[in-house]
Coordinates of C-alpha atoms in Angstrom, one line a residue:
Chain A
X1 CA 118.0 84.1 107.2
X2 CA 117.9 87.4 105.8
X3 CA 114.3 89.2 104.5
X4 CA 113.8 91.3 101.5
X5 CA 111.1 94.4 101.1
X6 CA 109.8 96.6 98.9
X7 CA 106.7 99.4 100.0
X8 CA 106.0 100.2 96.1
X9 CA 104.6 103.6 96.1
X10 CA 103.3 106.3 93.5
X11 CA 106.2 108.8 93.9
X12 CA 108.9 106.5 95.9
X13 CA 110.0 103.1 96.3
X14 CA 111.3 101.9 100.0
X15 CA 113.5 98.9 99.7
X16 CA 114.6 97.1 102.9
X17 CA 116.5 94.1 104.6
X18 CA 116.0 92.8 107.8
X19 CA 118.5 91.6 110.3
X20 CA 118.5 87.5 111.1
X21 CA 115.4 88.1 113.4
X22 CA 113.4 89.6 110.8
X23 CA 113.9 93.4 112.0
X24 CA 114.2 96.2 110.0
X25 CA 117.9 96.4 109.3
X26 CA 118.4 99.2 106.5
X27 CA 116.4 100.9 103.9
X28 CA 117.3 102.9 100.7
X29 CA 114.3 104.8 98.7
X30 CA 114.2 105.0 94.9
X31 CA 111.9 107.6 92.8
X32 CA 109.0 105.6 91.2
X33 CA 109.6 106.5 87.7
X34 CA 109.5 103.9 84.7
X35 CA 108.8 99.9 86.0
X36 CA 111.9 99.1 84.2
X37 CA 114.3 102.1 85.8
X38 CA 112.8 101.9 89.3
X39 CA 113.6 97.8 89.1
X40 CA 116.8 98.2 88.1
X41 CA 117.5 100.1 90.8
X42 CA 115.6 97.5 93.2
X43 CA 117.6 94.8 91.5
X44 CA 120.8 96.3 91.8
X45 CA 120.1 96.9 95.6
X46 CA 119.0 93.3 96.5
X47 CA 121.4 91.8 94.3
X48 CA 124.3 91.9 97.1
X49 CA 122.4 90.1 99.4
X50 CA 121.2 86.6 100.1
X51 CA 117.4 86.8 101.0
X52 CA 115.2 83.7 101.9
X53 CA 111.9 86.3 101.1
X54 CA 110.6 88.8 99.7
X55 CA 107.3 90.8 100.4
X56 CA 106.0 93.4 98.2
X57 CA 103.3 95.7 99.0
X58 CA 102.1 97.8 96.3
X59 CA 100.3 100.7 95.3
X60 CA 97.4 99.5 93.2
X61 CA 94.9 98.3 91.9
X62 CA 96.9 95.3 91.4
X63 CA 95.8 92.1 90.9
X64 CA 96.0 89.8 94.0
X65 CA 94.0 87.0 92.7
X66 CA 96.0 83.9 92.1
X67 CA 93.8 82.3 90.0
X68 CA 93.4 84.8 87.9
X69 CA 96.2 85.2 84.5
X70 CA 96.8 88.9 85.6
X71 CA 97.7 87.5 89.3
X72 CA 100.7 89.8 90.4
X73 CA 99.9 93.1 87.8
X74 CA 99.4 96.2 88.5
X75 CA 96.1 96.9 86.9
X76 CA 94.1 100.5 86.2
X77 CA 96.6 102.7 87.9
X78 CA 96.9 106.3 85.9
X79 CA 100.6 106.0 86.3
X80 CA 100.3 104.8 82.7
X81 CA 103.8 103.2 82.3
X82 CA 102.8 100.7 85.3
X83 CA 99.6 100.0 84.3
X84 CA 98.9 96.5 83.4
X85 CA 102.8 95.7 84.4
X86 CA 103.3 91.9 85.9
X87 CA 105.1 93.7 88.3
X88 CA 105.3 90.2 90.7
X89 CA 106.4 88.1 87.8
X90 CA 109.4 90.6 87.3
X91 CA 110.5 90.1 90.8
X92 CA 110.1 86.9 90.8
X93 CA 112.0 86.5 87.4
X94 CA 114.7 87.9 89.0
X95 CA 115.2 85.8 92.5
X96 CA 113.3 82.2 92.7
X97 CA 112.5 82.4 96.3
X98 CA 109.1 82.9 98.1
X99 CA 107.8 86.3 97.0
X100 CA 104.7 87.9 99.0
X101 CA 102.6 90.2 97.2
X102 CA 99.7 92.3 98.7
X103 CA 98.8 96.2 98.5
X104 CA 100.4 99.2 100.3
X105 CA 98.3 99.3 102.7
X106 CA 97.5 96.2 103.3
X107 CA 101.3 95.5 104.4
X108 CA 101.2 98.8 106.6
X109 CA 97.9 97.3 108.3
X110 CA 100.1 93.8 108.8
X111 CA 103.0 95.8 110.1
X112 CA 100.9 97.9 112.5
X113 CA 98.9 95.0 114.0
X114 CA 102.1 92.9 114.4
X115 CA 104.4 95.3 115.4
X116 CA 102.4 98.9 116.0
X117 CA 99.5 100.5 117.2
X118 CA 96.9 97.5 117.2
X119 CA 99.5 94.6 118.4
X120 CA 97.8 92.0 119.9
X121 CA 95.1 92.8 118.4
X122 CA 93.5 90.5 115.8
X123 CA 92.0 93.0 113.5
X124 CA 92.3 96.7 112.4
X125 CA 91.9 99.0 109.6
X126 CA 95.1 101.1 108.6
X127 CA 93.5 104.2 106.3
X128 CA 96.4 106.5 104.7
X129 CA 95.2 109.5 103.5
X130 CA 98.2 111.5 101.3
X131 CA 98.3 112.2 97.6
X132 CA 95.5 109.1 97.5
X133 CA 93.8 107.6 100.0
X134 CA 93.8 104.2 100.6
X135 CA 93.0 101.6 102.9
X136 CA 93.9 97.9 104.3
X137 CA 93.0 95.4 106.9
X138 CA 93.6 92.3 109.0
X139 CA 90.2 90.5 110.0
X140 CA 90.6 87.8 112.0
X141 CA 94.5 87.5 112.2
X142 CA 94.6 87.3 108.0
X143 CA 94.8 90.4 105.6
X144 CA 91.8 91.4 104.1
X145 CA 90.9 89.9 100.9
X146 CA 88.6 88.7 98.7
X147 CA 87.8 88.7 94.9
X148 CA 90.4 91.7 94.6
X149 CA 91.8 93.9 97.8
X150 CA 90.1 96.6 99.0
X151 CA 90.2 100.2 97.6
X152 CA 88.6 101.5 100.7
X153 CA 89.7 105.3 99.4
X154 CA 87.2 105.4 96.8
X155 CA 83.9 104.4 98.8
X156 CA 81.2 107.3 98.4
X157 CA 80.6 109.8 101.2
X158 CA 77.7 112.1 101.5
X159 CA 79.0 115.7 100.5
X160 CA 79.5 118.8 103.1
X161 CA 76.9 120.8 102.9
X162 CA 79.3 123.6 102.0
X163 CA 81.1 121.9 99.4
X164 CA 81.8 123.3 95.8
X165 CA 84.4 121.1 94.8
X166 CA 83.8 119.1 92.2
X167 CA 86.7 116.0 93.3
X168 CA 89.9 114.8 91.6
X169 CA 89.2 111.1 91.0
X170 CA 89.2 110.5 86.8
X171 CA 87.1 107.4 87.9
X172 CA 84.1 108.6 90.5
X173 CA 84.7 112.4 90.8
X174 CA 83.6 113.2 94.3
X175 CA 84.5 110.0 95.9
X176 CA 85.9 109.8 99.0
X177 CA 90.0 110.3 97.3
X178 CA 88.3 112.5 95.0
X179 CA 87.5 115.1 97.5
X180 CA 89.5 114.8 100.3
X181 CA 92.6 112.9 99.3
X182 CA 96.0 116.1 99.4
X183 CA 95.5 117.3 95.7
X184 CA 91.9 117.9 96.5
X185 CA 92.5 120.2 99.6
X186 CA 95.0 122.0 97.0
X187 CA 93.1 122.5 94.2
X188 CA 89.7 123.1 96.3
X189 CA 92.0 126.3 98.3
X190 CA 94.5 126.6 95.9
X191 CA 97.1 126.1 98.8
X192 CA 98.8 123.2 100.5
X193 CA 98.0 121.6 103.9
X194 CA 100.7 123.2 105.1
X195 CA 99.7 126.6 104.3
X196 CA 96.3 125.8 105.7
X197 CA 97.2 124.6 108.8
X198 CA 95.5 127.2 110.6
X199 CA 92.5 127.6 108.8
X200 CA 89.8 125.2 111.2
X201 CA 87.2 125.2 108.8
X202 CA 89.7 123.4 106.2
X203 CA 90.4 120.7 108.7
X204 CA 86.4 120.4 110.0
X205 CA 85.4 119.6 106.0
X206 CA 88.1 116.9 106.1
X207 CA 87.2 115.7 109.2
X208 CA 83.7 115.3 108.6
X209 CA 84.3 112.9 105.3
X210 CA 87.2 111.1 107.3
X211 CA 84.6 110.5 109.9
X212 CA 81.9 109.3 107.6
X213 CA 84.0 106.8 106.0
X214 CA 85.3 106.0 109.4
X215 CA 81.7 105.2 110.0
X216 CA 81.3 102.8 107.4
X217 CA 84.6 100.7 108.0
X218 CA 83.4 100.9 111.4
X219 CA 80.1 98.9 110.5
X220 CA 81.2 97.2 107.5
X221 CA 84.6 95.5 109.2
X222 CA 84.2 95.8 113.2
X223 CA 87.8 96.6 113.0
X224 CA 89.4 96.6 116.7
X225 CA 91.4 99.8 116.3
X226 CA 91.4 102.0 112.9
X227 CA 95.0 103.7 112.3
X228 CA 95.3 106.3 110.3
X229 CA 98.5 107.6 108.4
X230 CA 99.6 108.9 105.4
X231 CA 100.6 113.2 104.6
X232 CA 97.4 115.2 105.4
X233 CA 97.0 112.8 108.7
X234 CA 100.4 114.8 109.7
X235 CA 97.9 117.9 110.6
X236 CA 97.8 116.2 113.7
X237 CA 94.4 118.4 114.5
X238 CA 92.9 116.4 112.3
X239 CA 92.2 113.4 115.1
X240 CA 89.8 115.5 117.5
X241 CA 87.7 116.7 114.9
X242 CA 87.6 113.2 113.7
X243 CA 86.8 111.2 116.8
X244 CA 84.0 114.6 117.3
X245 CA 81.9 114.1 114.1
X246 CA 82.7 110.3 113.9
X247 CA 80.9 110.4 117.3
X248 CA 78.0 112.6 116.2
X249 CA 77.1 110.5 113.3
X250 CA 77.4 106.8 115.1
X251 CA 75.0 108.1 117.1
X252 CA 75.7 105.7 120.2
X253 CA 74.8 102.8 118.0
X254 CA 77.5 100.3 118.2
X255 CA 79.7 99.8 121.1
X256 CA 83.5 101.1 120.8
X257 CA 86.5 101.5 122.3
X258 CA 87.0 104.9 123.9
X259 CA 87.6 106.9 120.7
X260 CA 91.5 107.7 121.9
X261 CA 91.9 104.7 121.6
X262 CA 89.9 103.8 118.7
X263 CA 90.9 106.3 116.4
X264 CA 94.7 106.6 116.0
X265 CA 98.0 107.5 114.4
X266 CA 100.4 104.8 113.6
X267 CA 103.1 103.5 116.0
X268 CA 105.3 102.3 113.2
X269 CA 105.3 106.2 111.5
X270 CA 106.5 106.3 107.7
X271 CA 107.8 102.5 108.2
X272 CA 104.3 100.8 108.6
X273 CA 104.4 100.0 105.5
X274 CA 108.3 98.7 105.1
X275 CA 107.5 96.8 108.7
X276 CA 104.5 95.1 106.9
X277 CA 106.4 94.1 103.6
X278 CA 109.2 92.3 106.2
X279 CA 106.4 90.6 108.0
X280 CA 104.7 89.2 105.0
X281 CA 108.5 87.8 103.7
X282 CA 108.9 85.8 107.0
X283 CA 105.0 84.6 106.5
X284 CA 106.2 83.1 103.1
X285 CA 108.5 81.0 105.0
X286 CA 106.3 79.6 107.8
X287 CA 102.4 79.5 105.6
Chain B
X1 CA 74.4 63.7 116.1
X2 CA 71.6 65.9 116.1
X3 CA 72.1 70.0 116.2
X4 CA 69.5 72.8 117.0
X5 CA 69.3 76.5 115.5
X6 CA 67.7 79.5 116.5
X7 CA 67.4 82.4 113.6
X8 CA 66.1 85.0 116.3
X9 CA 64.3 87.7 114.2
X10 CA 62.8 90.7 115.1
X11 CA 59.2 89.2 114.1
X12 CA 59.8 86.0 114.6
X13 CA 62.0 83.2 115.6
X14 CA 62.8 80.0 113.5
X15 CA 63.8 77.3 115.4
X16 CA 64.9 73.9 113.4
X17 CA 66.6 70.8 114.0
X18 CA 69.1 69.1 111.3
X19 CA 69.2 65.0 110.9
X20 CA 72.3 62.8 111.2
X21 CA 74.4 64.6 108.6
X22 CA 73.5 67.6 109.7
X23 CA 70.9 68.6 107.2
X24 CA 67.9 70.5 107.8
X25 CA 65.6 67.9 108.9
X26 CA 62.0 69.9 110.5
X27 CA 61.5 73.8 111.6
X28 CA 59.0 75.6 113.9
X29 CA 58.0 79.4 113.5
X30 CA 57.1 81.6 116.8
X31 CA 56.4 85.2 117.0
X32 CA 59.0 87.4 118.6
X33 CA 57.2 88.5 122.1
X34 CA 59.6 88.9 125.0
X35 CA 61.9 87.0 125.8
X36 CA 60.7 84.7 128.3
X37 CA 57.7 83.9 126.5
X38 CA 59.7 83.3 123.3
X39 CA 62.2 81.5 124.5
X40 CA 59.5 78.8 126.7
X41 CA 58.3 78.4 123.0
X42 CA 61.7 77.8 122.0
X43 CA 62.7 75.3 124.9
X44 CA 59.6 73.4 124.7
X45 CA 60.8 72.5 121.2
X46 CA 64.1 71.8 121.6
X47 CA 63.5 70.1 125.3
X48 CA 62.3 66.7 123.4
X49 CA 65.0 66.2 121.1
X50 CA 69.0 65.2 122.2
X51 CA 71.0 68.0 120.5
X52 CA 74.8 68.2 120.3
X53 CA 75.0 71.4 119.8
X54 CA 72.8 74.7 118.8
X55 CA 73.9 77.9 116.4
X56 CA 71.7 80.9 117.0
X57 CA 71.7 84.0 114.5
X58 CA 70.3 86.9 116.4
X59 CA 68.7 90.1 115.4
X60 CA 71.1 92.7 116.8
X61 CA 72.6 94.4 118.4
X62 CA 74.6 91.7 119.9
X63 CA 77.2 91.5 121.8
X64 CA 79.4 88.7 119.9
X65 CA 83.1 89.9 121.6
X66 CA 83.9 86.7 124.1
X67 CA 85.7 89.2 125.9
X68 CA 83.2 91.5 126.9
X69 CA 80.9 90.9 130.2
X70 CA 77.6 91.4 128.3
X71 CA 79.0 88.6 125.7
X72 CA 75.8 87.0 124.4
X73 CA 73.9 90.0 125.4
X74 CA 71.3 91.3 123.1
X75 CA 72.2 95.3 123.4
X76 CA 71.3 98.1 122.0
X77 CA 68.0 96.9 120.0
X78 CA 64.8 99.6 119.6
X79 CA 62.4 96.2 121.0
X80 CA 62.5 97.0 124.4
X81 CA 61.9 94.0 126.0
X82 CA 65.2 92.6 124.4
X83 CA 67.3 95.3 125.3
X84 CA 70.2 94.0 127.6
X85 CA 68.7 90.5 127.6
X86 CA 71.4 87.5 127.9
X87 CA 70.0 85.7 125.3
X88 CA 72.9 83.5 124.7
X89 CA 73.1 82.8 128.6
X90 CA 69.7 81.5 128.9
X91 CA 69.9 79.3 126.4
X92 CA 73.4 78.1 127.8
X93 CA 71.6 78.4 130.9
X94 CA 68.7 75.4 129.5
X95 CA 71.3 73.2 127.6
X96 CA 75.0 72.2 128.7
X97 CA 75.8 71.4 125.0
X98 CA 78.2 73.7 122.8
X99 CA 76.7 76.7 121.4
X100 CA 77.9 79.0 118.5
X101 CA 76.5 82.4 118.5
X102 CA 76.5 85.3 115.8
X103 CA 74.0 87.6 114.4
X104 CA 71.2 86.5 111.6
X105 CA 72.6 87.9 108.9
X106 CA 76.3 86.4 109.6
X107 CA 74.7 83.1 110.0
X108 CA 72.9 83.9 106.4
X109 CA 75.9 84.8 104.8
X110 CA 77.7 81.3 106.3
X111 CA 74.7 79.5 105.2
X112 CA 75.0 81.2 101.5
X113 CA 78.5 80.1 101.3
X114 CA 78.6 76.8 102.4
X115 CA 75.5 75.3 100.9
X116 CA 74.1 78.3 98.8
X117 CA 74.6 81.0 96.3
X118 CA 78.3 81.4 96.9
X119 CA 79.1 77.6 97.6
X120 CA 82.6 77.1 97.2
X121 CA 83.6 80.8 97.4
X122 CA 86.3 81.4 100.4
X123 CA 84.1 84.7 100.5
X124 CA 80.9 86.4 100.4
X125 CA 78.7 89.6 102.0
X126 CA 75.1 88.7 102.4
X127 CA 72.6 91.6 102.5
X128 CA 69.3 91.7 104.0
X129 CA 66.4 93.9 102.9
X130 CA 63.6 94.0 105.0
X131 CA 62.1 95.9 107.4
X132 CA 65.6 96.5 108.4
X133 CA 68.8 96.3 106.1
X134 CA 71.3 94.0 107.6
X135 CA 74.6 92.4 106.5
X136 CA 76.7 89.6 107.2
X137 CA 80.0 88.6 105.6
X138 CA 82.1 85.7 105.5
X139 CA 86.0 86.6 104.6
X140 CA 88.7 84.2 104.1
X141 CA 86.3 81.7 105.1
X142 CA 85.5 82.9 108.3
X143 CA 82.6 84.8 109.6
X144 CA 83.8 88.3 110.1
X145 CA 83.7 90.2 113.0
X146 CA 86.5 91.9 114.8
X147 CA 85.6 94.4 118.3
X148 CA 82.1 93.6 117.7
X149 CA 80.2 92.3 114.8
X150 CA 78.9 94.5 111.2
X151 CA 76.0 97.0 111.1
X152 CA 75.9 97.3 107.5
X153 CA 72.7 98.4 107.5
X154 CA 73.2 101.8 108.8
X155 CA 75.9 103.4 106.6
X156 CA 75.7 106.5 105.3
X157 CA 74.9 107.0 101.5
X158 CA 74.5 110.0 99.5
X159 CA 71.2 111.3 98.7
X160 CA 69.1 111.0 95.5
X161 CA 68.6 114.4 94.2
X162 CA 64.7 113.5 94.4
X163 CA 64.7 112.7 98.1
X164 CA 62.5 114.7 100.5
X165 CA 61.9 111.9 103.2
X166 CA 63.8 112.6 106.4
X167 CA 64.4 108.4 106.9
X168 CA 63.2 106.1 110.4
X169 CA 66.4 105.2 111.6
X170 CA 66.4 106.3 115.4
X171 CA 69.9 106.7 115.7
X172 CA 70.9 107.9 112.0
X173 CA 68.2 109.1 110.5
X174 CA 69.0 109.0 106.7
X175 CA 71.3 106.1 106.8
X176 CA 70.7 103.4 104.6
X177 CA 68.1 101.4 106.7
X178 CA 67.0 105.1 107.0
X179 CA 66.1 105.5 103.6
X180 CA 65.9 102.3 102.3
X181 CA 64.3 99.4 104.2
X182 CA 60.8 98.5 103.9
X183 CA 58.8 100.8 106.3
X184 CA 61.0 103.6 104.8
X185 CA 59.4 102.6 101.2
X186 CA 56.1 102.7 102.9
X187 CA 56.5 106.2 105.0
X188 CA 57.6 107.7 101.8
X189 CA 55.1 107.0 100.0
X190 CA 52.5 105.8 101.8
X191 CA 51.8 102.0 100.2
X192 CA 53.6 99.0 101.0
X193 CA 56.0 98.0 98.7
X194 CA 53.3 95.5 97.2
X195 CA 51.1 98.0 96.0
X196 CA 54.0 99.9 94.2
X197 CA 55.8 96.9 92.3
X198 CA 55.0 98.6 88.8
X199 CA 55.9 101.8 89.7
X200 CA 59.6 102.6 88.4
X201 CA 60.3 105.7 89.8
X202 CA 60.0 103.9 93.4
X203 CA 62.6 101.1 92.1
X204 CA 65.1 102.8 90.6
X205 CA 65.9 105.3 94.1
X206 CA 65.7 101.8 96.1
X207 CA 68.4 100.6 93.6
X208 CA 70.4 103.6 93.6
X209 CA 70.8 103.2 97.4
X210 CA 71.3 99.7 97.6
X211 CA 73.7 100.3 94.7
X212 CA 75.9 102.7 96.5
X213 CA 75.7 100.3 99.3
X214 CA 77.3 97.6 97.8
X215 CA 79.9 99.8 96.0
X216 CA 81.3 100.4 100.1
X217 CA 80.9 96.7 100.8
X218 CA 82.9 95.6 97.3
X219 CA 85.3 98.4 98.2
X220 CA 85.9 97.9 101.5
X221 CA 85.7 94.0 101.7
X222 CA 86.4 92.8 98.3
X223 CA 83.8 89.9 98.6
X224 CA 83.9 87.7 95.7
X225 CA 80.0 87.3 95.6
X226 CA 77.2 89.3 97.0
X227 CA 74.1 87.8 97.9
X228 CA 70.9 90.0 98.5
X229 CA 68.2 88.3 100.2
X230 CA 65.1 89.9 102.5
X231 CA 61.1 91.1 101.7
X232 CA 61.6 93.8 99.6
X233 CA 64.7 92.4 97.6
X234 CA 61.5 89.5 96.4
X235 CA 60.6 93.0 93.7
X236 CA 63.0 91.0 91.0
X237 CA 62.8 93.6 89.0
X238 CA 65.4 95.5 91.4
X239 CA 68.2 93.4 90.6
X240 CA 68.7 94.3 87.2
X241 CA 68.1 98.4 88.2
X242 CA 71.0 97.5 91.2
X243 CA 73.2 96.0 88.7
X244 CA 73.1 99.1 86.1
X245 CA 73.1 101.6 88.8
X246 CA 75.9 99.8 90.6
X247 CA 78.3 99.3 87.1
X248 CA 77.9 103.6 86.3
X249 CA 78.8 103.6 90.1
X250 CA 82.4 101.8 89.7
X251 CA 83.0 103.3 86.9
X252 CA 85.1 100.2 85.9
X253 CA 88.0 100.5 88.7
X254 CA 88.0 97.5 89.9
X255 CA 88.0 94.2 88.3
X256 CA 85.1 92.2 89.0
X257 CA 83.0 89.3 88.0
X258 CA 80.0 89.5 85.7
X259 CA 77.5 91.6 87.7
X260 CA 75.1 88.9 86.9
X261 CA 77.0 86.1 88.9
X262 CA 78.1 89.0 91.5
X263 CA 75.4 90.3 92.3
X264 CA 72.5 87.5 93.3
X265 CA 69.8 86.2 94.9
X266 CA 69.9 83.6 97.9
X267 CA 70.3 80.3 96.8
X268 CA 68.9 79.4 99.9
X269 CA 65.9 81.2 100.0
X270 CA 64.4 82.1 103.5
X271 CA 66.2 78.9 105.0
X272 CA 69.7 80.9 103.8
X273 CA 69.6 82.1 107.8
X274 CA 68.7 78.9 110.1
X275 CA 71.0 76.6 107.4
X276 CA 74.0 79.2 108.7
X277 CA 72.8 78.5 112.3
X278 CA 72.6 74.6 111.6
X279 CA 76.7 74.9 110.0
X280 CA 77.2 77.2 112.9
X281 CA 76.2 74.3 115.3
X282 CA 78.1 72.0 113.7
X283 CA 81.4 74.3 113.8
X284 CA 81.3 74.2 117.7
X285 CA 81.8 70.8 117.6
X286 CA 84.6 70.7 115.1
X287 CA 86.5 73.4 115.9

């Protein structure tokens, strides 16, 4: 028994198999360019092996409603060759065998309550906060999911009072991607994170819209334990001032965890997402 | 088979009991005083029937995590006399029967789903606007709660540009609740909400709170229905202004259903909450 994976991002796609047991056994990545190229590519690698599953987590919106005749696309992405792709229907053309399909982030949040920094846990929030931001959960054991998935990167936060920036997002401006997902720290200092890292009032804006969405997963979901991952999450100074103003604004309402433990990075690193994918193949088997 | 249900509110308590199939069959109102004097109300009425089982829905705080040793515990709660009080132990305490326990507005939202508004949905948040602002959601047919239960109430939301009012919530200040539950209406501008039901200018910055509001909860939990129920949410005229504020809000980036059919009433009116309780009963027996 042999899985299959693919973490479909904007800029890469990650392609696994897993051993018999269902680990991670290798991985090849593929530039995301056209849906045709980049599958070709996918094909060609999963074509020399027998695989019982396959999970797919996605960058999105997709469309993860099974009733609905879009079930499987990838919907109002701005990558415009993807958009309104049946991206599931072209895996599945390819190999009849049980194919899981959920977002990104929704796998890494599978993968890092299974196998990572919330195991045994029966819910958590996994927030990645890179070129986009974007978030998933598990909530009671299940991923997180409803009408559509969540696009937890685009909720609206109440701006710093310092801010001049007017946000990237073509769809809500200054939304919570819009103004602190990596291109807006660029264009807003017209330098990378990495050229920033030292500058603390950078990080203290970040933190303090990190914090206020923090806040309203917090009180929306009750998540057990909130990971956070993704590029600018790399500025590992990032974490205190989050846990500090995430602290000032709940205001002692709800009880929490100690915030260490609360608030954290992800166990599984860059292969949360990968891990996740795996996990949702073997759950195709045994649902 | 007969079950009990307590809707604890912060005013008052409804206490019913259902028939043989588990249908609301008679209810009893009693004002919220302290606990022991509330609850000899409550145990006189339930002392001279044979229940099964009992669901309460709690005004919170609550502690709802069957780990925790102040599980059952009302806990942080501005009415004094409730604060810290094992509500769900005194009860246990009276009657050796099963009994499920989660806060009002979960318990609405469960109620709304099985029997109401969003009756065969796997999936629904249920808002309360009232003298407080409350949510409850059911996800993948479950109640959801994770290390504790939702406070949807107090999120933060960004501030109309007209705003001068400094909000009532003790621990947030200006979060939702803050801003936009009843006595906030009434501190602003000094009527009840009654006495300013023509006035539009008072509607549309109720709406364009409660809009954003419900952008977080469709973005973060994907529900497939949202049901908005409490006093001031009985102003009809606010659905249509939370609609039109709530559509320029997406700004089309998600698929959803026709904001008409999304965004609704209770089906259930005021018995949405104690119905929930009744199911919840009933679960304890089943599950």
């Amino acid at each position: 028994m042999m899985y299959g994976a693919i973490e479909a991002g904007g800029t890469k796609f990650v392609c696994a198999i897993s051993d018999e047991r269902g680990e991670l056994k290798e991985k090849i990545s593929i530039p995301t360019t056209t849906p045709e190229e980049t599958l070709e590519h996918v094909f060609n690698y999963f074509d020399s092996f027998e695989l019982s599953a396959i999970g797919i987590g996605s960058f999105g919106p997709i469309d993860v409603n099974p009733t609905s005749p879009t079930y499987g696309y990838v919907t109002t992405t701005p990558k415009t060759a993807w958009k309104n792709f049946d991206f599931l229907g072209a895996i599945k053309k390819r190999y009849a065998i049980p194919i899981g399909w959920t977002t990104d982030v929704n796998a890494a949040a599978l993968g890092e309550v299974k196998k990572g920094a919330a195991m045994g846990l029966s819910s958590c929030v996994y927030l990645t906060v890179g070129t986009g931001i974007g978030g998933g959960a598990v909530v009671n054991g299940e991923l997180l999911s409803g009408y559509g998935h969540p696009e937890m990167g685009h909720i609206m936060v109440r701006l710093h009072p310092d801010e001049t920036f007017k946000g990237t997002c073509p769809y809500h401006g200054n939304c919570l991607e819009g103004i602190a997902a990596g291109p807006a720290i660029e264009q807003r200092y017209g330098k990378t994170g990495h050229e920033l890292t030292s500058d603390s009032a950078v990080w203290e804006m970040e933190a303090y819209y990190i914090a206020q969405a923090l806040m309203n997963y917090t009180l929306i979901v009750s998540p057990e334990r909130i990971v956070l991952g993704g590029g600018v999450m790399k500025q590992a100074q990032l974490f205190p001032l989050i846990r500090q103003e995430f602290e000032k604004l709940m205001g002692d309402y709800v009880e929490l965890p100690p915030l260490e433990e609360y608030i954290v990075p992800p166990a599984l690193g860059d292969n949360a997402g990968i891990t996740g994918c795996l996990l949702l193949a073997a759950e195709q088997l045994t649902n």
